PDB file of C-alpha atoms in Angstrom:
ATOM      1  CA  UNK D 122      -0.799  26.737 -68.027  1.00  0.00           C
ATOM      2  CA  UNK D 123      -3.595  24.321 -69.782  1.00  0.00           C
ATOM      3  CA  UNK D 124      -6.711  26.217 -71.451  1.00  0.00           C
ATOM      4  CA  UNK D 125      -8.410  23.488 -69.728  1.00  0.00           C
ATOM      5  CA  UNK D 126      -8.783  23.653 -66.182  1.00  0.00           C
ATOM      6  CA  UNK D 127      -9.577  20.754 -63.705  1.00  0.00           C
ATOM      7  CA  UNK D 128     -10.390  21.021 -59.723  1.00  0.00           C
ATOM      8  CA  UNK D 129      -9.461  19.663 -57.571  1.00  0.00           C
ATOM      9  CA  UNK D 130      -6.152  18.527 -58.584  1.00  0.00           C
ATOM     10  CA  UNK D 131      -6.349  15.720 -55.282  1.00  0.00           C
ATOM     11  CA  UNK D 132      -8.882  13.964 -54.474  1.00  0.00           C
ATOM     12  CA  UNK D 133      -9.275  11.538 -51.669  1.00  0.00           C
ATOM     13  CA  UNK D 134     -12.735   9.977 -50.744  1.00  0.00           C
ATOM     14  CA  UNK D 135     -13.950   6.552 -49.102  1.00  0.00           C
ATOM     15  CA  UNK D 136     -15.944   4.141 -51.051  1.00  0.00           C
ATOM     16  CA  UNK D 137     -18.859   5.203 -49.074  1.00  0.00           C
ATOM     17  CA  UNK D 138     -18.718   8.810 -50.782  1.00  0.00           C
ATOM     18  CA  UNK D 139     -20.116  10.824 -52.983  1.00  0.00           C
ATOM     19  CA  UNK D 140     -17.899  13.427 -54.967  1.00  0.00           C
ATOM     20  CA  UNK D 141     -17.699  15.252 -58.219  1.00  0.00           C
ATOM     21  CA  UNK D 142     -14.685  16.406 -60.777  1.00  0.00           C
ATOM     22  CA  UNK D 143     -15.262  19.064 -62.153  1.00  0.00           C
ATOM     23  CA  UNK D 144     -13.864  20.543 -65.870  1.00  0.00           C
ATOM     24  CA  UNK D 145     -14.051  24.054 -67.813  1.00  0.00           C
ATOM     25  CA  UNK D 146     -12.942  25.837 -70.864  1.00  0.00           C
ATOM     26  CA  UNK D 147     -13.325  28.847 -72.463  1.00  0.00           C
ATOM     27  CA  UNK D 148     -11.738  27.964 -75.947  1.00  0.00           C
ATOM     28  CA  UNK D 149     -15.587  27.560 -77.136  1.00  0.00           C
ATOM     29  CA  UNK D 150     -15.015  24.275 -78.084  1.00  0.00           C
ATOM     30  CA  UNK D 151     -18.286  21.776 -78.551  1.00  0.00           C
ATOM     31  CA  UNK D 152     -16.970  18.647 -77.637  1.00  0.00           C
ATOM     32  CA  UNK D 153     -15.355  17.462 -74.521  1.00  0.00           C
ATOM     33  CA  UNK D 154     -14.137  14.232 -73.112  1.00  0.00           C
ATOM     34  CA  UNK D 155     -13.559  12.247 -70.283  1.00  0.00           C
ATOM     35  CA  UNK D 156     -10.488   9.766 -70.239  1.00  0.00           C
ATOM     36  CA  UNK D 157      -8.901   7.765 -66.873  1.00  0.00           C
ATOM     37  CA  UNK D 158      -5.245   7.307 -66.726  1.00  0.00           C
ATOM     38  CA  UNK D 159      -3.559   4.589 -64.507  1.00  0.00           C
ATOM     39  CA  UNK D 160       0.059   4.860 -63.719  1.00  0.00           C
ATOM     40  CA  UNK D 161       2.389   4.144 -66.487  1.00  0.00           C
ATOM     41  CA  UNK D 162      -1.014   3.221 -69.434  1.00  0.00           C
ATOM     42  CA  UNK D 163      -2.075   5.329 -72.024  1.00  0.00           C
ATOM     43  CA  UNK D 164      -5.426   7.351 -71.536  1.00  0.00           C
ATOM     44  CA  UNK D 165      -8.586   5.548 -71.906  1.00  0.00           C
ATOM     45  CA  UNK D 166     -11.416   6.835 -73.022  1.00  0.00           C
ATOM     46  CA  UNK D 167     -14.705   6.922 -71.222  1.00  0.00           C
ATOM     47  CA  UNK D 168     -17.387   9.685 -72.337  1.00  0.00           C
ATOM     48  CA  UNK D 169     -17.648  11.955 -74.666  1.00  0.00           C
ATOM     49  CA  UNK D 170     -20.232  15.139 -75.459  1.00  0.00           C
ATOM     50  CA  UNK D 171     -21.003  16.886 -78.236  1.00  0.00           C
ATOM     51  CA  UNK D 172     -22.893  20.054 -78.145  1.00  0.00           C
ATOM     52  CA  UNK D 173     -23.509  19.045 -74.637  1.00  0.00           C
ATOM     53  CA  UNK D 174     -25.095  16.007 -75.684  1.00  0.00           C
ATOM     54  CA  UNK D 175     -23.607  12.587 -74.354  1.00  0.00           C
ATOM     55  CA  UNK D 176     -22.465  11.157 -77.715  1.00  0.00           C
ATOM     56  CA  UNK D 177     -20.384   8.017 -76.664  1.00  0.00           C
ATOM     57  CA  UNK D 178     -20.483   6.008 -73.185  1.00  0.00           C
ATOM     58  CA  UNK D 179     -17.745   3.551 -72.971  1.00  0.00           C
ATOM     59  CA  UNK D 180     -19.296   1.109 -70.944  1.00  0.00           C
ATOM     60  CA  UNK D 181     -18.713   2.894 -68.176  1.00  0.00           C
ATOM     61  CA  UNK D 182     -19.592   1.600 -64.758  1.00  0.00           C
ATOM     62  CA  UNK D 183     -22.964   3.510 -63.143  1.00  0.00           C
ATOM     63  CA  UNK D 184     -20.797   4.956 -60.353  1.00  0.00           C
ATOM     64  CA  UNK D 185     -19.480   7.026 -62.818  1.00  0.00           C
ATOM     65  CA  UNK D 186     -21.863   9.782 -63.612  1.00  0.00           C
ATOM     66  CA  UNK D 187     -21.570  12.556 -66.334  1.00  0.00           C
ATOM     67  CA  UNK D 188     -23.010  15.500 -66.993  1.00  0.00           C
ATOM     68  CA  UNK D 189     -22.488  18.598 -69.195  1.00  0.00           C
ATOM     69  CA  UNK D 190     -24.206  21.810 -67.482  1.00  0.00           C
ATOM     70  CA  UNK D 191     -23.473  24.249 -70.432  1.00  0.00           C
ATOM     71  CA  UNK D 192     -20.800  24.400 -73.174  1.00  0.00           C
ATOM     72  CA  UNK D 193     -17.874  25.090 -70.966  1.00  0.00           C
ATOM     73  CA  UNK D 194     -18.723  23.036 -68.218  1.00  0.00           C
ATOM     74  CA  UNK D 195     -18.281  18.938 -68.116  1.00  0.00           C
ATOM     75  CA  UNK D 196     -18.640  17.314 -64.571  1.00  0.00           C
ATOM     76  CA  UNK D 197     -17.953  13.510 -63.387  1.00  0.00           C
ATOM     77  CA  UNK D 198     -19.967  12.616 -60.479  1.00  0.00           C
ATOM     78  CA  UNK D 199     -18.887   9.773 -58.553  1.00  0.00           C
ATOM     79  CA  UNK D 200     -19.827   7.596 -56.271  1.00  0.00           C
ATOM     80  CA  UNK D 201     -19.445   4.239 -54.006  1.00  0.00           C
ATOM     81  CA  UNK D 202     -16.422   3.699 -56.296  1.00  0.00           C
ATOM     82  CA  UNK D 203     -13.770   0.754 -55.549  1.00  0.00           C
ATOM     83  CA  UNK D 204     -10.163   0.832 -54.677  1.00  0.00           C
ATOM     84  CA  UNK D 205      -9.348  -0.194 -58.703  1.00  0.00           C
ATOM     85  CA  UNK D 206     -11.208   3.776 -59.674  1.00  0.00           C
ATOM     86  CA  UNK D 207      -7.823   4.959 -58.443  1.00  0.00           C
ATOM     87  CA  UNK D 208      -6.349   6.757 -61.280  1.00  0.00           C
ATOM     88  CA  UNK D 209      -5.960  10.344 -62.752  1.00  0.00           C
ATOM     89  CA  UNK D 210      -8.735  11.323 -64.648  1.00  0.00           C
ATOM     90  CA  UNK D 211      -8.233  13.890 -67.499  1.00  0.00           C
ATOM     91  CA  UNK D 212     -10.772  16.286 -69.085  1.00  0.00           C
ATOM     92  CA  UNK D 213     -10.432  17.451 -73.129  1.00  0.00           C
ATOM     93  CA  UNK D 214     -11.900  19.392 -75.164  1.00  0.00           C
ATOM     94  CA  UNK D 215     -11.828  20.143 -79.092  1.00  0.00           C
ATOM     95  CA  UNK D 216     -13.592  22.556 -81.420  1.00  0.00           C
ATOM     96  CA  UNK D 217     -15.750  20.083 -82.866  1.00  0.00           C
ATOM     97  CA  UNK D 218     -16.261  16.456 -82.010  1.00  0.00           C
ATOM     98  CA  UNK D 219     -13.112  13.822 -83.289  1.00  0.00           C
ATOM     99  CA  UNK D 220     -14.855  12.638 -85.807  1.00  0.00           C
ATOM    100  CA  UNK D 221     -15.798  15.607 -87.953  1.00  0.00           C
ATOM    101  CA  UNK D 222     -12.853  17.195 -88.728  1.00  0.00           C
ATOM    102  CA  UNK D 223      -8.535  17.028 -87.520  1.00  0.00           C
ATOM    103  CA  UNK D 224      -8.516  18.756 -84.889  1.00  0.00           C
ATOM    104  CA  UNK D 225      -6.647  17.882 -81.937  1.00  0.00           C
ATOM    105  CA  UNK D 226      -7.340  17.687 -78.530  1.00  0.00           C
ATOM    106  CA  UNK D 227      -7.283  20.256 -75.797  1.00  0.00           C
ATOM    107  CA  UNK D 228      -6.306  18.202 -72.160  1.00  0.00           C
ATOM    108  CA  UNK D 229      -6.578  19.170 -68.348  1.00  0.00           C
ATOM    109  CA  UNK D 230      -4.118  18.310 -66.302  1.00  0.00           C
ATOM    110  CA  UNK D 231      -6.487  16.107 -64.344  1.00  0.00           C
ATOM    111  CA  UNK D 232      -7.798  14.820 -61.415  1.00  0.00           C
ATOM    112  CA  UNK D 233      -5.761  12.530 -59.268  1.00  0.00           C
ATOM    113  CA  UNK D 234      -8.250  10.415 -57.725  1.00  0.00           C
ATOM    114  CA  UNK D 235      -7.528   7.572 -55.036  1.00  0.00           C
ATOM    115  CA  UNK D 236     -10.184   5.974 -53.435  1.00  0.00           C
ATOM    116  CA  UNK D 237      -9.424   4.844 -49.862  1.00  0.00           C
TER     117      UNK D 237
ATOM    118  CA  UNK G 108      -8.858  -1.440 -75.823  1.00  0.00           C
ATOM    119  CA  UNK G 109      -5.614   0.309 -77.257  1.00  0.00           C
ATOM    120  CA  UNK G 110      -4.692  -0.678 -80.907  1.00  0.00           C
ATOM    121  CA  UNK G 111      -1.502   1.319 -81.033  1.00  0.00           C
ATOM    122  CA  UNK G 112       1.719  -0.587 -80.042  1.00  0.00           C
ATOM    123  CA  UNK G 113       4.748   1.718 -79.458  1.00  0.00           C
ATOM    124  CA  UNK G 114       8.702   1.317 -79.388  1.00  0.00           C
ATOM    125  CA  UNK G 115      10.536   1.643 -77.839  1.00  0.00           C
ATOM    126  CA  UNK G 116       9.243   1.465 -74.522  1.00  0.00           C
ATOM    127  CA  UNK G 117      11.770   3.573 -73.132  1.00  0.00           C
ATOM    128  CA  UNK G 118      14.712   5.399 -74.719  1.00  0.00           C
ATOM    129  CA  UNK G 119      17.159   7.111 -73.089  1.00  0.00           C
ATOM    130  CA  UNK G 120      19.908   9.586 -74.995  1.00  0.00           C
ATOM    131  CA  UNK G 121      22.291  12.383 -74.457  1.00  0.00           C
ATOM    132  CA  UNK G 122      21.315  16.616 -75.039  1.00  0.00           C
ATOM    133  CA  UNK G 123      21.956  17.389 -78.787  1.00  0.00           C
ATOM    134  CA  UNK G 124      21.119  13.876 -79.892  1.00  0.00           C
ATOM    135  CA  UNK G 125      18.219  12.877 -81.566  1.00  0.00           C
ATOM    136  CA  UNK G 126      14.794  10.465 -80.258  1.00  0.00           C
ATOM    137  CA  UNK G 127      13.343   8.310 -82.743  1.00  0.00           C
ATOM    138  CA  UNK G 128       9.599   6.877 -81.841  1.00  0.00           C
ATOM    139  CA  UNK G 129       7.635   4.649 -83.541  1.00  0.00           C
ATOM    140  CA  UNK G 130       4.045   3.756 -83.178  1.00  0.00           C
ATOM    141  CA  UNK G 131       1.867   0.805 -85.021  1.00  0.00           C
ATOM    142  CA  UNK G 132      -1.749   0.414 -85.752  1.00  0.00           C
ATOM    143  CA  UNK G 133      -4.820  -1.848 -86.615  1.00  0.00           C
ATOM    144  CA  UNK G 134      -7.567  -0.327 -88.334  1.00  0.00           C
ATOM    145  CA  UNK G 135      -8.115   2.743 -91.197  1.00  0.00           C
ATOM    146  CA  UNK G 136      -7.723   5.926 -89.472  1.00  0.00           C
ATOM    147  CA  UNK G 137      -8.503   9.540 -90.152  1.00  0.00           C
ATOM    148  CA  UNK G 138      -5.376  11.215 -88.927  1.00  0.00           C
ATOM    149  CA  UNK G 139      -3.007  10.053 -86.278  1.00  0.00           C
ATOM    150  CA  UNK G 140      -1.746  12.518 -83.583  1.00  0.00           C
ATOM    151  CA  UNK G 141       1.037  12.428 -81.652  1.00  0.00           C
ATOM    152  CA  UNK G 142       0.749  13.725 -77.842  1.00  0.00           C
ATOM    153  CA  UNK G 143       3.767  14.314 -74.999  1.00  0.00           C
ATOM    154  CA  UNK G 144       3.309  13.780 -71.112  1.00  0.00           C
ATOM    155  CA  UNK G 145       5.286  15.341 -68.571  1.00  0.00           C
ATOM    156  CA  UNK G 146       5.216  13.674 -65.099  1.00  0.00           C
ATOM    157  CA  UNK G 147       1.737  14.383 -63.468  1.00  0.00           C
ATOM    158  CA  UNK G 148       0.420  16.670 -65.959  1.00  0.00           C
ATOM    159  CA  UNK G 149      -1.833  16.435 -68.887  1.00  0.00           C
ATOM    160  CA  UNK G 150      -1.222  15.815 -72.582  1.00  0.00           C
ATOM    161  CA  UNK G 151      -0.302  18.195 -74.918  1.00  0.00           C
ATOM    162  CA  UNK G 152      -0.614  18.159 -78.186  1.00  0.00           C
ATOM    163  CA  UNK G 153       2.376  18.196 -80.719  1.00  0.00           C
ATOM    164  CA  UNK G 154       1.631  17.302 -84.399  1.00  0.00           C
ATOM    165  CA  UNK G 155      -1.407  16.013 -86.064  1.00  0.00           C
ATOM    166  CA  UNK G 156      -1.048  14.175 -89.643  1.00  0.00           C
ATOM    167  CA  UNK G 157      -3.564  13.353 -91.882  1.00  0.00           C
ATOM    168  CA  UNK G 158      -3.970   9.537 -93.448  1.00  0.00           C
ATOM    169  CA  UNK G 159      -3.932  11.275 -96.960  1.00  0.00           C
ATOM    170  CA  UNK G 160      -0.381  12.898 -96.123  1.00  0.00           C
ATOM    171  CA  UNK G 161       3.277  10.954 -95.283  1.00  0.00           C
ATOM    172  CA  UNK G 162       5.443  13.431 -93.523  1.00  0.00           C
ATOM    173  CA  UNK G 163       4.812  16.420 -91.674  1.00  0.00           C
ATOM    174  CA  UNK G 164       7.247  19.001 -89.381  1.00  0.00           C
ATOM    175  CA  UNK G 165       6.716  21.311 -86.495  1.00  0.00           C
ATOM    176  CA  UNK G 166       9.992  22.900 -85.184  1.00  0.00           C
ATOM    177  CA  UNK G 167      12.618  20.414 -84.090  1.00  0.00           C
ATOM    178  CA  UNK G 168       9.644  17.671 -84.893  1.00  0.00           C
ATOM    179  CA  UNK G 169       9.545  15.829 -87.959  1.00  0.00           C
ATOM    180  CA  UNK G 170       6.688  12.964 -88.513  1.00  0.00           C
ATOM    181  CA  UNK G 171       5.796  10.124 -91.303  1.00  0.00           C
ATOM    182  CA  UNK G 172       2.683   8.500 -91.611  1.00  0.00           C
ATOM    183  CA  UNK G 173       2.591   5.179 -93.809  1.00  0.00           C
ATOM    184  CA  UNK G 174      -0.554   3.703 -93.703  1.00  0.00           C
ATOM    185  CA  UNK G 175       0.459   0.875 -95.921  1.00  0.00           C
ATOM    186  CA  UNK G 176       2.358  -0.531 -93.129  1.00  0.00           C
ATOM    187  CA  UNK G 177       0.123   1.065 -90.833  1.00  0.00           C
ATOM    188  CA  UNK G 178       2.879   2.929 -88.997  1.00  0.00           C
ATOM    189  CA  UNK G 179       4.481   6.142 -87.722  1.00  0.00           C
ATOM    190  CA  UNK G 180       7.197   7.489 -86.431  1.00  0.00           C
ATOM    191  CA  UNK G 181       8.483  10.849 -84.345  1.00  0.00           C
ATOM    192  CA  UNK G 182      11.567  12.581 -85.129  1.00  0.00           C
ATOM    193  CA  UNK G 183      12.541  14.305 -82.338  1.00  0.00           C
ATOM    194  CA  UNK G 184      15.682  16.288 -83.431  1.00  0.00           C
ATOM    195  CA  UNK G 185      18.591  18.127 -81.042  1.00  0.00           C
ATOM    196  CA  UNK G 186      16.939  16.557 -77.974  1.00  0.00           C
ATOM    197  CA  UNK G 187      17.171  19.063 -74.807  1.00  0.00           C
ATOM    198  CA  UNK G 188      16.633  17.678 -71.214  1.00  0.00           C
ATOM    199  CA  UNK G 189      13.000  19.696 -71.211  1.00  0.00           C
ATOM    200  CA  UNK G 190      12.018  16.779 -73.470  1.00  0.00           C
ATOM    201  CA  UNK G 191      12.440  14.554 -70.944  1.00  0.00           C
ATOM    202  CA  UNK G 192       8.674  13.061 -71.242  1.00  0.00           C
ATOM    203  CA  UNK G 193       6.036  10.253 -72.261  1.00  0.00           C
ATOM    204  CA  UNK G 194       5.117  10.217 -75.664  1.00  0.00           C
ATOM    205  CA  UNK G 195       1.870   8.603 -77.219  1.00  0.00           C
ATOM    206  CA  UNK G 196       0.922   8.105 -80.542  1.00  0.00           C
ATOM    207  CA  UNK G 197      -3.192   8.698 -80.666  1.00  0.00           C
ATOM    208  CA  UNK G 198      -5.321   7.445 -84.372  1.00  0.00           C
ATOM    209  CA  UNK G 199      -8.555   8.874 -84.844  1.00  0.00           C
ATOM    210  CA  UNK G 200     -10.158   5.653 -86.095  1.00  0.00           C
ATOM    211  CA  UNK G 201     -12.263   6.225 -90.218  1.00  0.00           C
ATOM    212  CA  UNK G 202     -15.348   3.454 -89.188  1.00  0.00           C
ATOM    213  CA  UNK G 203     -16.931   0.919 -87.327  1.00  0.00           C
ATOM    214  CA  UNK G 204     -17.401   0.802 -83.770  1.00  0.00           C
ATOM    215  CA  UNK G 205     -14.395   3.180 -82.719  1.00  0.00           C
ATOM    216  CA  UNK G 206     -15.696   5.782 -84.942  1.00  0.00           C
ATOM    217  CA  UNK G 207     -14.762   9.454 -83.837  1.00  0.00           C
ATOM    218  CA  UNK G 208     -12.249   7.541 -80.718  1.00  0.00           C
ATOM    219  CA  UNK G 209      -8.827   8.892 -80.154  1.00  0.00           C
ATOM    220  CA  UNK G 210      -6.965   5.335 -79.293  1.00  0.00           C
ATOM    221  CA  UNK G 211      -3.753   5.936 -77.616  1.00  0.00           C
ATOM    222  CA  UNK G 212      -0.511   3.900 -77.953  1.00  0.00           C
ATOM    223  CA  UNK G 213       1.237   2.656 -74.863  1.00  0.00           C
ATOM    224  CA  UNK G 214       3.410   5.327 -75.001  1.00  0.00           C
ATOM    225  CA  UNK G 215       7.051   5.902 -74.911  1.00  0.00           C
ATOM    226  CA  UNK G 216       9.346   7.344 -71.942  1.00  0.00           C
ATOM    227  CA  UNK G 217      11.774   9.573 -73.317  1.00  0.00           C
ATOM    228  CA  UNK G 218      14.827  10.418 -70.859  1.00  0.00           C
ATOM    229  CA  UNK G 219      17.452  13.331 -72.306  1.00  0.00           C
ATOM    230  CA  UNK G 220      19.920  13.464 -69.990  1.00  0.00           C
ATOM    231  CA  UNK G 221      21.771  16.826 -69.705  1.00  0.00           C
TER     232      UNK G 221
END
């Protein structure tokens, strides 16, 4: 069992719709990420927030939306994504942000997303 | 985009023998981690080593850092079919635009067969 726990494990939408992922941990950690897999490729990252402020946006398309309610809560709204957003999409945490201290990082065991 | 190379790709060995990995990067780096994927689940971490330190061990893992050659490697020793996984290298770039990034290498499939 991960410390960090996604839902839903599946997801299936249309283009059309909207949906969110959502992500939660109790570690009190105050910095988590955002990363899409595809099959057989490393993870890549795409947001990151610390103390629930959006610190780094990798150029991520608009129809990718994030949002960080509280400090145990990260979301990924979605919507009118493409065929190509088909991926898993993992959720991390770490005490502090990367870039302040060696710490590792705390992963989800994702979202599988594939968009019809 | 991904500045750690891995190899091999894929390496496949007997039970009791032991996995070498080894991972290349770019740029100056704060630490580099080293992370294990089994099928459809999430990363977990294994071993984290500083740039300011050259070997490091955790169990039946043993990892170098030389940052002169801007490599690493995993030791993996008395392999056992549960380590049957993907292994990535991750460097948690020092400066510049990739500041504060965990960059992952393109990973490694390890098969143990029993």
């Amino acid at each position: 069992d991960t410390e960090v726990t996604q839902t839903p494990k599946h997801l299936v939408m249309g283009m059309t719709n909207k949906k969110s992922l959502k992500c939660e941990q109790h570690m009190g950690h105050r910095a988590m990420y955002w990363y899409k897999q595809k099959a057989k490729k490393p993870p890549e990252l795409m947001f990151v927030y610390s103390y629930e402020k959006l610190s780094i946006n990798e150029s991520v398309p608009s129809r990718f939306s994030p949002e960080c309610p509280n400090s145990s809560l990260l979301n990924l709204h979605l919507h009118a994504l493409q065929p190509e957003d088909s991926a898993l999409y993992l959720c991390a945490s770490s005490q502090v942000p990367a870039g302040y201290s060696n710490q590792p990082q705390h992963f989800g065991d994702g979202t599988r997303l594939s968009i019809l | 985009s991904q500045q750690g190379e891995e190899d091999p790709q894929a390496l496949s060995i007997q039970e009791g023998e032991n996995a070498t990995m080894n991972c290349s990067y770019k740029t100056s780096i704060n630490n580099l981690q080293w992370y294990r994927q089994n099928s459809g689940r999430g990363l977990v971490h294994l071993i984290l080593i500083r740039s300011n330190e050259r070997e490091k061990h955790s169990g039946r893992l043993r990892v170098t850092l030389d940052t002169s050659k801007k490599s690493s490697s995993l030791l993996i020793t008395a392999s056992r079919a549960a380590d049957t996984a993907s292994y990535f290298c991750a460097t948690l770039n020092a400066g510049g635009t990739s500041y504060g990034k965990l960059t992952f290498g393109q990973g490694t499939i390890l098969t143990v067969h029993p």
